[in-house]
XYZ file of C-alpha atoms in Angstrom:
123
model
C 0.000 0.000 0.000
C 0.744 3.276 -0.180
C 3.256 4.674 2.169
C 5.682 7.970 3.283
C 7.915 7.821 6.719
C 9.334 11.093 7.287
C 12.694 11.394 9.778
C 15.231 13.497 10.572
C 12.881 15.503 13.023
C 14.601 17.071 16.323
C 15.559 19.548 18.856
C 17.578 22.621 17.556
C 18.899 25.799 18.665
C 18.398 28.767 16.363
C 20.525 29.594 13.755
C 21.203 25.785 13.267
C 19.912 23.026 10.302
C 17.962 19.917 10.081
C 17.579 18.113 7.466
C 14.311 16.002 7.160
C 13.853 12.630 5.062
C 10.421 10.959 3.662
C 10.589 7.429 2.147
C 8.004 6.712 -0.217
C 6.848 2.776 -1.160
C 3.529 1.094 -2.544
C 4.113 3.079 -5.887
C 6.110 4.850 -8.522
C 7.847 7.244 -7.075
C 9.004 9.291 -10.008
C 5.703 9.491 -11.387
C 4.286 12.420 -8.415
C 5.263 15.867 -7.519
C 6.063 15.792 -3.239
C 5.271 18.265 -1.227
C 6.437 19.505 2.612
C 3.569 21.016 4.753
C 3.790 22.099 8.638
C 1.644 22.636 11.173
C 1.474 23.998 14.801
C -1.364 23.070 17.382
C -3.934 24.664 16.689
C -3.239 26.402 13.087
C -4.084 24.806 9.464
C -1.456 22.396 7.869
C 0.794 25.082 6.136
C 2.701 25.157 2.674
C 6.546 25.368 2.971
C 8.010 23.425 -0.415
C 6.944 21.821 -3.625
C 8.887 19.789 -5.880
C 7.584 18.420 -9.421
C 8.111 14.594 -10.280
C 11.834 14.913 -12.630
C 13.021 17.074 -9.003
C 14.134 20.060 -11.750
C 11.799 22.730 -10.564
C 10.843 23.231 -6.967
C 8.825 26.044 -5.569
C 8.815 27.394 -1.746
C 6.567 29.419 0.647
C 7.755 32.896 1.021
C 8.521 32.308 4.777
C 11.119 29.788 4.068
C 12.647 30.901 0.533
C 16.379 31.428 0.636
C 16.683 29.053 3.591
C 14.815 25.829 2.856
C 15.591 23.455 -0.002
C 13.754 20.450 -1.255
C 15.245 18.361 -3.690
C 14.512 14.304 -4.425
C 16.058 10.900 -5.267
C 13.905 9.005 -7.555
C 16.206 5.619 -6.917
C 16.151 6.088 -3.162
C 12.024 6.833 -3.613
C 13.059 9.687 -0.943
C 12.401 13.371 -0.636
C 14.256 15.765 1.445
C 14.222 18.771 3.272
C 17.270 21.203 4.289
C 16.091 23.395 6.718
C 19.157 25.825 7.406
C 19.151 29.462 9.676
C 16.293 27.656 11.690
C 13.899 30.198 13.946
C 12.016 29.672 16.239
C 8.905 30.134 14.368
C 9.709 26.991 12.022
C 8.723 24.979 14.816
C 6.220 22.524 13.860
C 5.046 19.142 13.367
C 6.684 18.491 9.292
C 4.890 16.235 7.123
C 6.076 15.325 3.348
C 2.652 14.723 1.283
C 2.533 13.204 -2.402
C 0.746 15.477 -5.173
C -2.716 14.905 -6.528
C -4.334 17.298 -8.976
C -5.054 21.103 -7.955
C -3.158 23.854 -6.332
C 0.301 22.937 -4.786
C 0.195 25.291 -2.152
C -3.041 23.788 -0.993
C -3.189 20.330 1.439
C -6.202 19.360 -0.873
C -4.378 19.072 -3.701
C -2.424 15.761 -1.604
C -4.022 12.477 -1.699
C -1.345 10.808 0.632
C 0.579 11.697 3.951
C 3.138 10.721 6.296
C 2.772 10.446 10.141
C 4.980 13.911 10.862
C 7.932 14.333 12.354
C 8.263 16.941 15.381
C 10.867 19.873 14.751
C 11.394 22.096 17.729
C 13.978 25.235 17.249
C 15.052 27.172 20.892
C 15.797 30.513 21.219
C-alpha cells in the first residue's frame, strides 16, 4: 500500500539546520510531484516546499525561501528537506505529502501523507 515515513525531526537551537527525510513505497515514485507542509497546534497544515516529479523545478513558501531546499532521489524513492538558519517560528510538526491534482500550495491538492515528524527550534 501506499506509504511515506518522514525522519530526521529534532531539537535545535536557532541559527542551526535539520535536514528532514520521507521514504516513499507502494508506488512509482518518479511518477508524483512531493510536497512539505507544517503545522502547529492549533493552526491549518501550512505550505513550505513543492517539488515536481523529474526534481528540476521546486517552488517554496515565502517564509522559508532562501533558507529551505527540497530536492529528491527518484532511486532512493526519498524526498528531502534542508532546513538551514532555523527560527524559532519553524517549529512545527513536518509532514512530506505526495501530489494529486489542484493547487500545490493547498493540502487538498495531496491524496497521501506521512505520520509527521516533530521539529522544535530554541531561542
Amino acid at each position: 500500500q501506499v506509504q511515506l515515513v518522514e525522519s530526521g525531526g529534532g531539537l535545535v537551537q536557532a541559527g542551526g539546520s535539520l535536514r528532514l527525510s520521507c521514504v516513499a513505497s507502494g508506488w512509482t515514485f518518479s511518477d508524483y510531484g512531493m510536497g512539505w507542509f507544517r503545522r502547529t497546534p492549533g493552526k491549518e497544515r501550512e505550505y513550505v516546499a513543492f517539488i515536481i516529479w523529474s526534481g528540476t523545478m521546486a517552488y517554496y513558501a515565502d517564509s522559508v525561501q532562501g533558507r529551505f531546499t527540497i530536492s529528491r532521489d527518484n532511486d532512493q524513492n526519498t524526498v528531502f528537506l534542508q532546513m538551514n538558519n532555523l527560527k524559532p517560528e519553524d517549529t512545527a510538526v513536518y509532514y512530506c505529502g505526495r501530489y494529486s491534482t489542484g493547487i500545490y500550495r493547498e493540502a487538498s491538492a495531496y491524496d497521501y501523507w506521512g505520520q509527521g515528524t516533530q521539529v522544535t527550534v530554541s531561542s
